[in-house]
Amino acid sequence: MSTRPRPLSLLLLGALTSSACQGGDGSTDGSTGAATAATAQPATDVTSTDPTDGPADPTTSTSSTTTTSGPTTSTSVGTTDASTTTSTDPSATDSDTGASGLACPLGDEPGVQQLALAPALFGAGDDPSDSPACAIVNPERGFHGFTNLRNLDGGILDNHAASGFSVVYGQVLLPEYRDAPLDADVLAEIAASFDLVREHGMKVVPRFHYSNGEGEPDAELERILEHIEQLTPLLQEHADVILTLQAGFVGLWGEWHGSMHGLDAPGPRKQILDALLAALPPERTVSVRRPSFKQQAYGGPLTADTAHDGSAMARVGHVNDCFLASDDDFGTYQEPGEKDYAVADSAFVPVGGETCAVNPPRSECPSALAELALHHWTHLNTAYKVEVLQSWQQDGCYAEIACRLGYRIAVPALRWSGSGVPGGALPVALELVNDGFAAPVNPRPLVLVFDGPTRVDVPAVDFDLRTLQPGEAQTVCVDAVLPADLPSGTYRIGLRLADPAPSLAGDPRQAIRLAHDTGVEWNDGVNWFEASFTVD
């Protein structure tokens, strides 16, 4: 979001003088509902496995037996047997579910079928950087472009979409409102830009601020809180297209330093953070410029036990606008232990920003890849700093970074019952692997789709996709309750990872496509497997 390095330490601040948070002139750089009743919800078991054990098999097959190496531990509901040795004998019955023989967890039992897939995974030693799977544009992740939310037209978003971006940074510069309330005109400008983002199937990372250069003031605390209150209805209405909201408002470029009203202090910072969190729906986050700002306000770092619980601590992410620029990223890390805090916390919240200075060897490929993974980066500015990005292209890691920013989800294996009965439960177990740098950062349901004489959707109600950490494999087993009046026939099995917002649920651009070159068919927002079952 800048065109120059911007250290946060006061010693370096005065030495840097070009404009910040710019992306140039905006040009491009570089459903049906679930078929389950309240009395017949599907049971979901989740287990975690090591996705890197064993070599990748370049074939796709359906078989009756397989062996999974590595440990298996329960991470969610129940315990799923890691064994996938299977048979195709449908004769067994299960008195608990009424299914034709099987229930979760799926183990070495008659009637279990399996589909073995072979996605190319960086974590398994593959390099799919130039494959079609790495060209997939998925929502809420990746390199992002620059937009001005006060002057946005569809052509700019068309250019960004053509470049493979699903995320844009949205500057909202408000210098003329430092001493005045927001008026209807500026609110309408911002709302219209959010609408354009939605029309283009994208998400935005907005930042509101008053200063766009050295010597320009921010607003006083009372004015900022007034503006946040005015923005609340707009943010609530358009939260569906907000990836995360950067805290903004305070100091130079809204980066929470250099405030002319003393707002870059713990007390005012927390007041503003509290107000921003209250302005957003509880499922959305606010991202801050330094990890210590979050720690001073809310504690932490987060753990698996405290993540995603709706607390203020769980709803604050991170912005690093000088990634790799120096040992402390130009003042991003100033307090003892601040970087360690950032590493631990980043596993559970959005992390985004940009590079701002060439700093070999730290800004070069080996360090960049390691630290993008260590800090769980979700989105990164493609327009700045160009020299750093060019070095990644020259040294051969740019394509991998583009592919791995955020999540990268694949399904190496699928197990299911070969037959079901109306009113019974059909168990389906999917092995999910995250080959990206970060987990998905916003809620997103996992829904099984069965398509045959009719279509049935069954959500995995106890599974949170945000728990799928990089380098992990989890097996999700769902006892999918079939409608009592389900017509007989053959049903194909699919997986939908759509956006939960009603305004976006039917938009395939906002659904996650699995990272497979072969073996999975993508059609209208559903990942279809070569897997089917029969209903008699």
Coordinates of C-alpha atoms in Angstrom, one line a residue, residues 141-417:
R141 CA -5.9 -14.9 -0.6
G142 CA -3.0 -14.1 -2.8
F143 CA -1.2 -11.0 -4.3
H144 CA -3.5 -8.0 -4.1
G145 CA -3.8 -4.8 -6.2
F146 CA -4.4 -1.2 -5.3
T147 CA -7.7 0.7 -5.5
N148 CA -9.1 4.0 -4.3
L149 CA -12.5 3.4 -2.7
R150 CA -13.4 7.1 -3.2
N151 CA -12.9 6.9 -6.9
L152 CA -13.2 3.4 -8.2
D153 CA -14.4 2.2 -11.5
G154 CA -15.0 -1.2 -12.9
G155 CA -12.1 -1.0 -15.4
I156 CA -9.6 -1.0 -12.6
L157 CA -11.1 -4.1 -11.0
D158 CA -11.3 -5.8 -14.5
N159 CA -7.5 -5.3 -14.8
H160 CA -6.9 -6.7 -11.4
A161 CA -9.1 -9.7 -12.0
A162 CA -7.3 -10.3 -15.4
S163 CA -4.1 -10.4 -13.4
G164 CA -5.4 -13.2 -11.2
F165 CA -6.2 -11.1 -8.1
S166 CA -9.1 -11.9 -5.9
V167 CA -8.1 -9.3 -3.3
V168 CA -7.6 -5.5 -3.6
Y169 CA -6.4 -3.0 -1.1
G170 CA -8.8 -0.1 -0.7
Q171 CA -7.5 3.3 0.2
V172 CA -10.0 5.7 1.7
L173 CA -8.3 9.1 2.2
L174 CA -10.3 11.6 4.1
P175 CA -8.2 14.8 4.6
E176 CA -11.1 17.2 4.1
Y177 CA -13.0 15.5 7.0
R178 CA -10.4 16.0 9.7
D179 CA -12.6 18.7 11.2
A180 CA -16.0 17.7 10.0
P181 CA -18.4 14.8 10.1
L182 CA -18.6 12.5 7.1
D183 CA -21.3 13.6 4.7
A184 CA -23.7 11.6 2.5
D185 CA -21.5 12.1 -0.6
V186 CA -18.4 10.4 0.8
L187 CA -20.5 7.5 2.3
A188 CA -22.1 7.0 -1.1
E189 CA -18.7 6.9 -2.8
I190 CA -17.5 4.2 -0.5
A191 CA -20.7 2.2 -0.7
A192 CA -20.6 2.3 -4.5
S193 CA -17.0 1.0 -4.5
F194 CA -18.0 -1.9 -2.2
D195 CA -20.8 -2.7 -4.6
L196 CA -18.3 -2.8 -7.5
V197 CA -16.0 -5.1 -5.6
R198 CA -18.9 -7.5 -5.0
E199 CA -19.9 -7.3 -8.7
H200 CA -16.4 -8.3 -9.6
G201 CA -16.3 -11.3 -7.3
M202 CA -13.5 -9.9 -5.2
K203 CA -12.7 -9.0 -1.6
V204 CA -11.2 -5.7 -0.3
V205 CA -8.9 -4.7 2.5
P206 CA -9.9 -1.1 3.3
R207 CA -7.9 1.4 5.2
F208 CA -9.3 4.8 6.3
H209 CA -6.9 7.6 7.0
Y210 CA -6.3 11.4 6.8
S211 CA -2.6 11.7 6.0
N212 CA -0.9 10.7 2.9
G213 CA 2.5 12.3 3.4
E214 CA 5.0 13.8 5.8
G215 CA 3.7 16.8 7.7
E216 CA 0.0 16.0 7.1
P217 CA -2.1 15.7 10.3
D218 CA -4.5 13.0 11.4
A219 CA -7.8 13.9 13.2
E220 CA -8.5 14.2 16.9
L221 CA -9.7 11.2 18.8
E222 CA -13.3 12.4 19.1
R223 CA -13.5 13.0 15.4
I224 CA -12.2 9.6 14.6
L225 CA -14.7 7.9 16.9
E226 CA -17.4 9.9 15.3
H227 CA -16.4 8.8 11.9
I228 CA -16.2 5.2 12.9
E229 CA -19.8 5.5 14.3
Q230 CA -20.9 7.0 11.0
L231 CA -19.2 4.2 9.0
T232 CA -20.7 1.4 11.1
P233 CA -23.9 0.9 9.0
L234 CA -21.9 0.9 5.8
L235 CA -19.3 -1.6 7.2
Q236 CA -22.0 -3.9 8.5
E237 CA -23.8 -3.8 5.1
H238 CA -20.7 -4.5 3.1
A239 CA -18.8 -6.8 5.5
D240 CA -19.4 -9.7 3.0
V241 CA -16.7 -8.2 0.7
I242 CA -14.2 -7.1 3.4
L243 CA -11.4 -9.6 3.9
T244 CA -10.0 -7.7 6.9
L245 CA -10.2 -4.0 7.9
Q246 CA -6.8 -2.3 8.4
A247 CA -7.0 -0.2 11.6
G248 CA -5.9 3.0 9.9
F249 CA -7.1 6.5 11.0
V250 CA -4.1 7.3 13.2
G251 CA -0.9 9.0 12.1
L252 CA 1.0 9.1 8.8
W253 CA -0.7 6.9 6.1
G254 CA -3.0 5.5 8.9
E255 CA -0.1 3.4 10.1
W256 CA -0.3 4.3 13.8
H257 CA 2.8 6.4 14.1
G258 CA 3.5 10.1 13.7
S259 CA 0.2 11.2 15.1
M260 CA -0.1 15.0 15.6
H261 CA -2.8 14.5 18.2
G262 CA -1.0 12.0 20.5
L263 CA -3.1 9.0 19.3
D264 CA -0.1 6.7 18.8
A265 CA -0.3 5.7 22.5
P266 CA -1.9 2.6 24.1
G267 CA -5.0 4.4 25.5
P268 CA -6.2 6.1 22.3
R269 CA -5.2 3.0 20.2
K270 CA -7.4 0.7 22.3
Q271 CA -10.4 3.1 22.1
I272 CA -10.1 3.1 18.3
L273 CA -9.7 -0.6 18.1
D274 CA -12.6 -1.2 20.4
A275 CA -14.7 1.1 18.2
L276 CA -13.6 -0.6 14.9
L277 CA -14.4 -4.1 16.3
A278 CA -17.8 -3.0 17.4
A279 CA -18.4 -1.5 13.9
L280 CA -17.8 -4.8 12.2
P281 CA -19.8 -8.0 12.4
P282 CA -18.3 -10.5 14.9
E283 CA -16.9 -12.7 12.1
R284 CA -14.7 -10.0 10.7
T285 CA -11.2 -8.8 11.8
V286 CA -9.2 -5.6 12.2
S287 CA -5.5 -5.7 11.4
V288 CA -2.9 -3.5 13.1
R289 CA 0.5 -2.3 12.1
R290 CA 2.6 -3.7 15.0
P291 CA 2.1 -6.9 17.0
S292 CA 2.6 -5.0 20.3
F293 CA -0.4 -2.8 19.6
K294 CA -2.6 -5.9 19.8
Q295 CA -0.8 -7.4 22.7
Q296 CA -1.1 -4.1 24.7
A297 CA -4.8 -3.9 24.0
Y298 CA -5.9 -7.5 24.3
G299 CA -3.1 -9.8 25.4
G300 CA -2.2 -12.9 23.6
P301 CA -0.8 -14.4 21.5
L302 CA -3.6 -16.6 20.4
T303 CA -3.5 -20.4 20.7
A304 CA -5.6 -23.1 19.1
D305 CA -7.8 -23.0 22.2
T306 CA -8.5 -19.2 22.1
A307 CA -8.6 -18.7 18.3
H308 CA -11.9 -18.1 16.6
D309 CA -13.9 -17.6 19.8
G310 CA -15.3 -14.2 18.9
S311 CA -13.2 -12.3 21.5
A312 CA -11.4 -9.1 20.7
M313 CA -8.1 -10.9 20.8
A314 CA -9.3 -13.4 18.3
R315 CA -10.4 -10.6 15.9
V316 CA -7.2 -8.6 15.5
G317 CA -4.7 -9.5 12.7
H318 CA -1.5 -8.0 11.5
V319 CA -0.2 -5.6 8.8
N320 CA 3.5 -5.5 7.9
D321 CA 4.3 -2.8 5.4
C322 CA 8.0 -3.3 5.5
F323 CA 8.4 -7.0 5.3
L324 CA 12.0 -8.2 5.1
A325 CA 13.3 -4.6 4.8
S326 CA 15.7 -4.9 7.8
D327 CA 16.3 -7.0 10.9
D328 CA 13.2 -5.4 12.6
D329 CA 11.3 -4.7 9.3
F330 CA 11.9 -0.9 9.7
G331 CA 10.4 -0.7 13.2
T332 CA 7.7 -3.3 12.9
Y333 CA 9.3 -5.2 15.8
Q334 CA 10.5 -2.9 18.5
E335 CA 9.6 -4.6 21.8
P336 CA 11.4 -7.6 23.3
G337 CA 9.6 -10.7 22.0
E338 CA 7.4 -8.8 19.6
K339 CA 8.4 -10.9 16.6
D340 CA 7.9 -14.2 18.5
Y341 CA 4.4 -12.9 19.4
A342 CA 3.7 -12.2 15.7
V343 CA 4.8 -15.7 14.7
A344 CA 2.6 -17.4 17.2
D345 CA -0.4 -15.2 16.7
S346 CA -0.3 -15.2 12.9
A347 CA -1.4 -18.8 12.7
F348 CA -5.0 -17.7 13.6
V349 CA -5.6 -14.3 12.0
P350 CA -5.0 -12.5 8.7
V351 CA -1.5 -11.3 7.9
G352 CA -0.9 -8.9 5.0
G353 CA 1.1 -5.9 3.8
E354 CA 4.0 -5.3 1.5
T355 CA 7.7 -5.2 1.0
C356 CA 9.4 -1.8 1.1
A357 CA 13.1 -2.1 0.6
V358 CA 15.7 -4.4 -1.1
N359 CA 17.7 -6.0 1.8
P360 CA 19.7 -9.0 0.6
P361 CA 20.0 -11.7 1.7
R362 CA 16.9 -11.3 3.8
S363 CA 14.7 -10.0 1.1
E364 CA 15.8 -12.8 -1.3
C365 CA 13.9 -16.0 -2.1
P366 CA 15.2 -18.4 0.6
S367 CA 14.4 -16.0 3.4
A368 CA 11.2 -14.7 1.8
L369 CA 9.7 -18.2 1.4
A370 CA 10.7 -19.2 5.0
E371 CA 9.2 -16.1 6.6
L372 CA 6.1 -16.0 4.5
A373 CA 5.4 -19.5 5.9
L374 CA 6.6 -18.6 9.4
H375 CA 4.3 -15.6 9.6
H376 CA 1.3 -17.2 7.8
W377 CA 0.9 -14.6 5.1
T378 CA -2.5 -14.3 3.5
H379 CA -2.2 -11.3 1.1
L380 CA 0.7 -9.2 -0.3
N381 CA 0.9 -6.1 -2.4
T382 CA 1.9 -6.8 -5.9
A383 CA 2.8 -3.1 -6.7
Y384 CA 5.4 -2.4 -4.1
K385 CA 8.3 -2.7 -3.6
V386 CA 8.8 -3.6 -7.3
E387 CA 12.6 -4.3 -7.0
V388 CA 11.9 -6.9 -4.3
L389 CA 9.2 -8.6 -6.4
Q390 CA 11.4 -8.5 -9.4
S391 CA 14.2 -10.2 -7.5
W392 CA 11.7 -13.0 -6.6
Q393 CA 10.9 -13.4 -10.3
Q394 CA 14.5 -13.5 -11.3
D395 CA 15.4 -16.0 -8.6
G396 CA 12.5 -18.2 -9.4
C397 CA 10.3 -18.1 -6.3
Y398 CA 7.6 -15.6 -7.3
A399 CA 5.3 -18.2 -8.8
E400 CA 5.5 -20.4 -5.7
I401 CA 4.7 -17.4 -3.5
A402 CA 1.8 -16.5 -5.7
C403 CA 0.5 -20.0 -5.4
R404 CA 1.0 -20.4 -1.6
L405 CA -0.1 -17.0 -0.2
G406 CA -3.0 -17.8 2.1
Y407 CA -4.5 -21.3 1.9
R408 CA -4.0 -24.0 -0.8
I409 CA -6.4 -26.9 -0.1
A410 CA -6.3 -30.3 -1.7
V411 CA -8.0 -33.7 -1.1
P412 CA -5.5 -36.6 -1.4
A413 CA -8.1 -39.2 -0.6
L414 CA -11.8 -39.8 -0.3
R415 CA -13.7 -42.7 1.4
W416 CA -17.4 -43.3 1.4
S417 CA -20.1 -45.9 1.6

